[in-house]
Structure formats: structure tokens, C-alpha cells
Coordinates of C-alpha atoms and ligand atoms in Angstrom, one line a residue:
M1 CA 81.5 37.9 6.8
S2 CA 82.5 40.2 3.9
A3 CA 83.6 38.7 0.6
R4 CA 87.1 40.0 1.3
E5 CA 87.4 38.1 4.6
D6 CA 85.9 35.0 3.1
R7 CA 88.4 35.1 0.3
R8 CA 91.3 35.5 2.7
A9 CA 90.1 32.4 4.5
L10 CA 90.5 30.3 1.4
P11 CA 93.0 27.5 1.8
V12 CA 96.2 27.7 -0.3
L13 CA 95.7 25.4 -3.2
A14 CA 97.8 22.3 -3.2
P15 CA 100.1 21.6 -6.2
T16 CA 98.5 19.2 -8.7
P17 CA 99.7 17.9 -12.1
W18 CA 97.4 20.4 -13.8
R19 CA 98.6 23.4 -11.8
D20 CA 102.1 22.3 -12.5
S21 CA 101.4 22.2 -16.2
L22 CA 99.9 25.7 -16.0
R23 CA 103.0 27.0 -14.1
A24 CA 105.3 25.4 -16.6
G25 CA 103.3 26.9 -19.5
A26 CA 103.6 30.3 -21.1
R27 CA 102.0 33.5 -20.0
D28 CA 103.9 35.9 -22.2
V29 CA 105.7 36.1 -25.5
D30 CA 109.1 35.7 -24.0
A31 CA 108.1 32.3 -22.6
L32 CA 107.1 31.3 -26.1
V33 CA 110.5 32.4 -27.4
A34 CA 112.2 30.4 -24.7
R35 CA 110.2 27.3 -25.9
G36 CA 111.3 27.9 -29.5
L37 CA 107.7 28.6 -30.6
V38 CA 108.3 32.3 -31.5
A39 CA 111.5 33.6 -33.2
A40 CA 113.4 36.1 -31.0
A41 CA 113.2 38.6 -33.9
D42 CA 109.4 38.5 -33.9
A43 CA 109.1 39.0 -30.1
P44 CA 109.1 42.8 -29.9
A45 CA 106.2 43.2 -32.3
L46 CA 104.3 40.4 -30.7
R47 CA 104.6 41.8 -27.2
A48 CA 102.1 44.5 -28.3
V49 CA 99.6 41.8 -28.8
G50 CA 100.3 40.4 -25.4
E51 CA 99.6 43.8 -23.9
R52 CA 96.3 44.2 -25.7
F53 CA 95.0 40.7 -25.0
E54 CA 95.9 38.3 -22.3
M55 CA 98.0 35.2 -23.1
L56 CA 98.3 31.9 -21.2
A57 CA 98.7 28.3 -22.4
S58 CA 99.6 25.2 -20.5
D59 CA 102.8 23.2 -20.9
Y60 CA 100.5 20.3 -22.1
Y61 CA 98.7 22.2 -24.8
L62 CA 101.9 23.9 -26.1
G63 CA 103.4 20.5 -26.3
L64 CA 100.9 19.5 -28.9
I65 CA 102.3 22.1 -31.3
D66 CA 104.5 21.0 -34.2
P67 CA 107.3 23.7 -33.8
D68 CA 108.3 23.2 -37.4
D69 CA 104.9 24.1 -38.9
P70 CA 104.1 27.8 -38.9
D71 CA 100.5 27.0 -39.8
D72 CA 100.0 24.4 -37.1
P73 CA 96.3 24.4 -36.0
I74 CA 97.2 24.1 -32.3
R75 CA 99.6 27.0 -32.6
K76 CA 97.0 29.2 -34.1
Q77 CA 94.7 28.7 -31.2
A78 CA 97.3 29.4 -28.5
V79 CA 100.1 31.6 -29.8
P80 CA 99.4 35.4 -30.3
D81 CA 99.4 36.7 -33.9
L82 CA 100.0 40.2 -35.1
A83 CA 96.7 40.0 -37.0
E84 CA 95.0 40.4 -33.6
L85 CA 95.9 44.1 -33.6
L86 CA 93.7 44.6 -36.7
V87 CA 90.1 45.6 -36.2
G88 CA 87.7 44.5 -39.0
P89 CA 84.3 45.9 -40.0
S90 CA 81.6 45.4 -37.4
E91 CA 84.0 43.9 -34.9
R92 CA 83.3 44.8 -31.3
A93 CA 84.3 44.0 -27.7
D94 CA 80.9 42.5 -26.9
P95 CA 80.0 40.8 -30.2
I96 CA 76.8 39.0 -29.2
G97 CA 75.4 41.7 -26.9
D98 CA 75.9 39.9 -23.6
R99 CA 76.1 43.2 -21.6
A100 CA 72.6 44.2 -22.7
H101 CA 71.2 41.0 -21.2
A102 CA 73.2 40.9 -18.0
P103 CA 71.3 41.4 -14.8
S104 CA 74.6 41.0 -12.9
E105 CA 78.2 41.2 -13.9
V106 CA 78.3 37.4 -13.8
L107 CA 74.9 36.5 -15.3
V108 CA 73.6 36.7 -18.8
H109 CA 69.9 36.1 -19.2
R110 CA 68.9 36.2 -22.9
Y111 CA 66.5 33.3 -23.3
P112 CA 63.6 33.1 -21.0
D113 CA 64.3 29.6 -19.7
R114 CA 68.1 29.5 -19.3
A115 CA 71.0 31.7 -18.1
L116 CA 74.8 31.8 -18.3
L117 CA 76.6 32.1 -15.0
F118 CA 80.3 33.1 -14.8
P119 CA 81.9 31.9 -11.5
T120 CA 85.3 33.1 -12.8
F121 CA 86.8 35.0 -15.7
R122 CA 90.0 33.0 -15.6
C123 CA 90.9 30.2 -18.0
P124 CA 93.7 27.6 -18.3
M125 CA 94.3 29.1 -21.8
F126 CA 93.3 32.3 -23.5
C127 CA 92.2 31.1 -26.9
R128 CA 93.2 33.6 -29.5
Y129 CA 89.8 33.6 -31.2
C130 CA 87.8 33.9 -28.0
F131 CA 84.6 35.9 -28.3
R132 CA 85.1 37.1 -24.7
K133 CA 88.7 38.0 -25.1
V134 CA 88.0 41.6 -24.2
A135 CA 85.9 40.8 -21.2
L136 CA 88.3 38.4 -19.5
N137 CA 89.6 40.3 -16.6
D138 CA 89.3 39.0 -13.1
D139 CA 88.8 40.4 -9.7
P140 CA 88.0 37.4 -7.5
I141 CA 86.8 39.4 -4.6
R142 CA 84.3 41.5 -6.7
L143 CA 83.2 38.3 -8.5
H144 CA 82.5 36.6 -5.3
A145 CA 80.0 39.3 -4.3
A146 CA 78.5 39.4 -7.8
L147 CA 77.8 35.7 -7.5
D148 CA 75.6 36.2 -4.5
D149 CA 73.6 38.8 -6.5
A150 CA 73.3 36.4 -9.4
L151 CA 72.0 33.6 -7.1
A152 CA 69.5 36.1 -5.7
Y153 CA 68.3 36.9 -9.2
L154 CA 68.0 33.2 -10.1
A155 CA 65.9 32.7 -6.9
R156 CA 63.4 35.4 -7.8
T157 CA 63.3 34.3 -11.5
P158 CA 61.9 30.8 -11.5
A159 CA 61.3 30.9 -15.2
I160 CA 65.0 30.1 -15.5
R161 CA 65.1 26.3 -15.5
E162 CA 68.7 25.7 -16.6
V163 CA 71.9 27.4 -15.6
I164 CA 75.0 27.1 -17.7
L165 CA 78.3 27.6 -15.9
S166 CA 80.7 29.4 -18.3
G167 CA 83.1 32.2 -18.0
G168 CA 86.1 32.0 -17.9
D169 CA 86.4 28.3 -17.4
P170 CA 84.3 27.0 -14.4
L171 CA 86.7 24.2 -13.8
M172 CA 89.3 26.8 -12.6
L173 CA 87.3 26.5 -9.3
S174 CA 88.5 23.8 -6.9
D175 CA 86.3 20.7 -6.6
A176 CA 85.0 21.9 -3.2
R177 CA 84.0 25.3 -4.6
L178 CA 82.3 23.7 -7.6
D179 CA 80.4 21.3 -5.3
D180 CA 79.3 24.2 -3.1
L181 CA 78.2 26.3 -6.1
L182 CA 76.3 23.5 -7.8
G183 CA 74.7 22.6 -4.5
R184 CA 73.5 26.2 -4.0
L185 CA 72.1 26.2 -7.5
R186 CA 70.2 22.9 -6.9
A187 CA 69.0 24.2 -3.6
L188 CA 67.1 27.0 -5.4
G189 CA 64.6 24.3 -6.3
T190 CA 63.8 25.9 -9.7
L191 CA 66.4 24.4 -12.0
R192 CA 65.7 21.2 -13.9
R193 CA 69.3 20.8 -15.1
L194 CA 72.8 22.2 -15.0
R195 CA 75.4 22.6 -17.7
I196 CA 79.2 23.2 -17.5
H197 CA 81.0 24.7 -20.5
T198 CA 84.7 23.9 -20.3
R199 CA 87.8 23.7 -22.4
F200 CA 89.8 21.9 -19.7
P201 CA 89.5 18.4 -21.3
V202 CA 91.2 20.0 -24.4
T203 CA 93.8 22.4 -23.0
L204 CA 94.5 20.8 -19.6
P205 CA 92.9 17.4 -19.4
M206 CA 94.7 16.4 -16.2
R207 CA 92.2 18.6 -14.3
V208 CA 89.4 16.2 -15.1
D209 CA 90.0 13.2 -12.9
A210 CA 87.7 10.7 -11.2
A211 CA 87.3 13.0 -8.1
L212 CA 86.0 15.9 -10.2
A213 CA 83.7 13.6 -12.2
A214 CA 82.3 12.2 -8.9
T215 CA 81.7 15.7 -7.7
L216 CA 79.9 16.7 -10.8
A217 CA 77.9 13.5 -10.9
R218 CA 76.4 14.4 -7.5
H219 CA 74.5 17.2 -9.3
R220 CA 72.9 15.3 -12.2
P221 CA 71.3 15.9 -14.5
L222 CA 74.4 17.8 -15.4
Y223 CA 75.6 18.2 -19.0
V224 CA 79.3 18.9 -19.7
V225 CA 80.0 20.7 -23.0
T226 CA 83.6 20.5 -24.1
H227 CA 85.3 22.5 -26.8
F228 CA 87.5 20.5 -29.2
N229 CA 88.3 22.2 -32.4
H230 CA 90.8 19.9 -34.1
P231 CA 91.3 16.1 -34.2
R232 CA 94.9 16.5 -32.9
E233 CA 93.4 17.7 -29.7
L234 CA 91.9 14.2 -29.2
T235 CA 94.9 12.9 -27.3
A236 CA 95.2 9.9 -24.9
E237 CA 95.1 12.4 -22.1
A238 CA 91.9 14.0 -23.4
A239 CA 90.4 10.6 -23.9
T240 CA 91.2 9.8 -20.2
A241 CA 89.6 13.0 -19.1
V242 CA 86.4 12.5 -21.0
G243 CA 86.4 8.9 -20.0
H244 CA 86.1 9.9 -16.3
L245 CA 83.1 12.1 -17.1
V246 CA 81.3 9.4 -19.1
A247 CA 82.0 6.7 -16.6
A248 CA 80.5 8.9 -13.9
G249 CA 77.2 9.0 -15.9
L250 CA 77.5 12.5 -17.2
T251 CA 76.3 13.4 -20.7
V252 CA 79.2 15.0 -22.6
L253 CA 78.6 17.2 -25.7
N254 CA 81.1 19.2 -27.7
Q255 CA 81.0 22.6 -29.3
T256 CA 83.5 23.6 -32.0
V257 CA 84.2 27.0 -33.4
L258 CA 84.7 27.1 -37.2
L259 CA 88.1 28.7 -37.6
A260 CA 90.0 29.6 -40.8
G261 CA 93.3 27.8 -40.9
V262 CA 92.4 25.5 -38.0
N263 CA 89.4 23.4 -39.0
D264 CA 87.8 24.8 -42.1
A265 CA 88.2 21.6 -44.2
A266 CA 85.5 18.9 -44.5
A267 CA 88.1 16.1 -43.8
T268 CA 89.3 17.8 -40.6
L269 CA 85.7 18.3 -39.3
S270 CA 84.7 14.8 -40.1
D271 CA 87.8 13.4 -38.3
L272 CA 87.1 15.6 -35.4
F273 CA 83.4 14.7 -35.1
E274 CA 84.0 10.9 -35.5
G275 CA 86.8 11.1 -33.1
L276 CA 84.5 12.7 -30.6
L277 CA 81.9 9.9 -31.1
D278 CA 84.7 7.4 -30.4
L279 CA 85.0 9.0 -26.9
Q280 CA 81.1 8.9 -26.6
V281 CA 81.0 12.7 -27.0
R282 CA 78.2 14.0 -29.2
P283 CA 78.9 17.0 -31.4
Y284 CA 76.4 19.7 -30.3
Y285 CA 77.2 23.0 -32.0
L286 CA 79.5 24.2 -34.8
H287 CA 79.7 27.9 -34.1
H288 CA 80.3 30.5 -36.8
P289 CA 83.0 32.8 -35.5
D290 CA 81.7 35.9 -33.7
L291 CA 82.6 39.5 -34.7
T292 CA 85.1 39.9 -31.9
V293 CA 87.8 42.6 -32.2
G294 CA 91.1 41.2 -33.5
T295 CA 89.8 37.9 -34.9
Q296 CA 89.6 38.7 -38.6
H297 CA 92.2 36.1 -39.5
F298 CA 90.0 33.3 -38.2
R299 CA 86.9 34.3 -40.2
V300 CA 85.3 32.0 -42.6
S301 CA 82.4 33.2 -44.8
L302 CA 78.9 31.9 -44.1
D303 CA 78.8 30.5 -47.7
R304 CA 81.9 28.5 -47.0
G305 CA 80.7 27.3 -43.7
L306 CA 77.4 26.1 -45.3
A307 CA 79.3 24.4 -48.1
L308 CA 81.5 22.6 -45.5
V309 CA 78.6 21.3 -43.4
R310 CA 76.6 20.3 -46.5
A311 CA 79.7 18.3 -47.6
L312 CA 79.5 16.3 -44.4
R313 CA 75.9 15.2 -45.0
G314 CA 75.7 11.8 -46.6
R315 CA 79.2 10.8 -45.8
L316 CA 79.0 11.0 -42.0
T317 CA 76.6 9.4 -39.5
G318 CA 73.9 11.7 -38.3
L319 CA 75.2 11.2 -34.7
A320 CA 78.3 13.3 -35.8
W321 CA 76.4 16.3 -37.2
P322 CA 76.5 19.3 -34.9
T323 CA 74.0 22.1 -35.6
Y324 CA 75.9 24.9 -37.4
V325 CA 74.8 28.1 -35.6
I326 CA 75.5 31.8 -35.8
D327 CA 75.0 34.1 -32.8
I328 CA 73.2 37.2 -34.1
P329 CA 75.5 40.2 -33.5
G330 CA 74.2 42.4 -30.8
G331 CA 72.2 39.9 -28.9
G332 CA 69.5 38.2 -31.0
G333 CA 70.5 34.7 -30.0
K334 CA 71.7 31.7 -31.9
V335 CA 70.2 30.6 -35.1
P336 CA 70.9 27.5 -37.3
V337 CA 72.7 28.7 -40.4
D338 CA 71.2 25.9 -42.6
S339 CA 67.6 27.0 -42.0
A340 CA 65.0 29.5 -43.0
A341 CA 66.2 31.7 -40.1
V342 CA 69.3 32.6 -42.2
R343 CA 68.3 33.9 -45.7
P344 CA 70.5 35.2 -48.5
T345 CA 69.7 38.5 -50.1
D346 CA 70.3 39.6 -53.7
T347 CA 73.7 41.0 -52.7
P348 CA 76.3 38.3 -52.3
G349 CA 77.6 38.2 -48.7
V350 CA 74.6 40.0 -47.3
W351 CA 72.2 38.0 -45.2
L352 CA 69.0 38.4 -43.1
L353 CA 69.1 36.7 -39.8
H354 CA 65.7 36.1 -38.2
S355 CA 66.0 36.1 -34.4
P356 CA 64.1 33.5 -32.4
L357 CA 63.5 36.3 -29.9
G358 CA 61.9 38.5 -32.6
G359 CA 63.4 40.9 -35.2
V360 CA 65.5 40.6 -38.3
H361 CA 69.2 41.5 -38.4
R362 CA 71.0 42.4 -41.6
Y363 CA 74.4 40.6 -41.6
V364 CA 77.1 41.9 -43.9
D365 CA 79.6 39.0 -44.0
P366 CA 83.0 40.6 -43.3
A367 CA 84.8 37.6 -44.9
V368 CA 83.1 38.7 -48.2
H369 CA 83.1 42.5 -47.6
P370 CA 86.3 43.2 -45.7
R371 CA 85.7 46.9 -45.8
G372 CA 82.0 46.7 -44.9
C373 CA 79.2 47.5 -47.3
G374 CA 76.1 49.6 -47.4
Ligands
PLP401 C1 74.5 30.1 -26.1 C2 73.7 30.7 -25.0 C3 72.9 29.9 -24.2 C4 72.8 28.4 -24.5 O1 72.1 28.2 -25.7 P1 71.7 26.7 -26.2 O2 71.2 27.0 -27.5 O3 70.6 26.3 -25.2 O4 72.9 25.9 -26.1 C5 72.2 30.4 -23.2 N1 72.3 31.8 -22.9 C6 73.1 32.6 -23.7 C7 73.2 34.0 -23.3 C8 73.8 32.1 -24.7 O5 74.7 32.9 -25.4

């Protein structure tokens, strides 16, 4: 059967509270005007942003925004900003060099022992700072065929012991499709563990129910990595979603992106990390923002990031310390910022990043040198 026929045979998806919340959400600037989140006068200029980068946010997530606060940290993550049309120095469409390490359209194999697999490029929300914001376009029929190629690559590459489902958000797949995919991965016989990276518990927590948790738990050891950026995202709904995962025996970790105007304050980060521990979620990574086009307004300097994480030491349980990492532009992998792998030079704002995969990258911090340097 061809991928096209297979696709046509898919059952029509039944309405669910989470699909309703997506449908009642906003997929363009006009919908944001209708909700009172964007002034009508600002809409024409903002439409250009919507044409350049996709926009989508659920009714649930938009409901967390304080409409009276123009600097609301939830708003900044979901609502397009004119600053997205600016392109800063070193910014690029593929900031961490995924394409150079992609044996298939849906697989990135950078480290010898693990690979990223994208079962979809769709998301329940298009985060304004996303490092894949340029790559998120979706043709389900083509993806379906690419997935078969990716599984064949994994089958002939037994050095890969861990597969990380990412994308796109893997939980866009129905429970049945996820179960099938995870089963096919397990059946390879080469993988020791699976991981799912998802923002659903944050942006659309109703997706994560007991049935989904039970489906995932059939494929343990399976690690779920969520993506909370701000303590206000730790709602009762989010707690319920995470509670289902924990109750099913899954290990839940969190990664946060350090974002100017959203969470670049020690008190915000410590509230977030302790709030995660309350839900039995262990902070895993704090990511320095990548050099993605149109994300200049979210950028924090490496110096400032270091000062923030150092301020948390001593006043926060070690359980709540994520590793602060930067992904080396162009594909050198992630390195801990507070380590010998990231070294200052004599020029302020210019760093040497030592890749775990070999090589040294000169990093000119665009938050310090907005017009580039040398
Ligand atoms: C981030 C990333 C991983 C996972 O890295 P960990 O440090 O194990 O969390 C794997 N592959 C690629 C290509 C990545 O970018």
C-alpha cells in the first residue's frame, strides 16, 4: 500500500477537549484581535509576521495571558511580535546544523548513540522563539514515507541506543499511532530507551490523560521531557497532565529555554524549578537561546545567563538545578556553559566553545555585539 492510500484510510479523528481547545484557539492575527489580545490598529503590521512564520495557540494557553499586561511572559511566547521580522547577526534558519546531520528528512543523528526522530512537524502551538520555526512545515504524506526510511536507517545503525521523538510535537499523533510507532522502535531490538519531547503539558495539557499515559507506559523505559518556561504555566491543568505521566511510572524531566522578558530573572527561574519539583518533574536543561532568525528580542547574553544560574546555587536544592547548555551553532552539539568547554576570550562577549564532538567554535555573543564583530 502506498503512503497516500494508507493516509486516506486513516479514521477521522473524534472531537476531544484538546482538539476543541485548538479549534477555539487562534491561528492568525485577526483571531488575536477578536480575543482582545492585539489592538486592531496593530493588526496590519503584525499580519506580515504571520505570513513569515506560522502562528497557532490554543484557547487554553491564550487564556493564561493577562490581557492588560503588554509584557506578559505567556503573551511573549504565543503572540507574534514585529521584532520577528528583524534578522540579527549570525541568525540562520537552521541554527544548530540539524540538516548537516540528517540521514532522512525526519531523523537527526549528531551523537553516535542517540538520534532525534520527527514523526510530525505540527505543534499545538508555534512558540515565537522556536529554533525550528523556519523548518516547521508539514506534508503528512511525505513524512509518512520518510518515517519508513528513518526506521530502516535505525535498523542498520545499531550504535543508536536511544531515540528521541521530537518535531513538531510527537503528541500531535493519536494514541494509536504513537503506540504503533513506539512499538516499531522497540521491535528494532537495538534501543535501550525512548524519549518524548513535548510541550503539550504546557500549551494543551488536556491532551495528556490516563489513556495516553498508559499507552506510553507500555514502552518503558520511556522518558518524557516537558518544556515549561514560566511558573505561571504550572496550572492545575498542567499538574493533572503531569500527574498522569508520573502515576503511570514514567520519568518526567523538563527543559526550559532562557528567554529575555519571559524568565531571565533568578526569582522566576527558582519559582519555576521548585514548582516543577512539586510536580515530581526534574529540571534537566536550561537552554541558551539558539541563533534562529527573528528571535533577537528573546536573546540574553551568555554572561547574564551565567550570572543567573550562579545566583541560584546555594539558595536552591540541587534537585532543582538544570544544566545550563548552549547548542554550538552549526552542529557541534550541546555544551554546559558553566564548564571548561565554554571559555571567555580577552574580548568581552567573544567565547570559545569546545565541542564534545571535536573542534572549537568562536562564538560572538549577539546580545553583546548586536552588529557582529571581527
Ligand atoms: C539535544 C539533542 C539530543 C539530545 O541530547 P541530550 O544531551 O542527550 O539530551 C540528541 N540529538 C540531537 C541532534 C540533539 O540536538
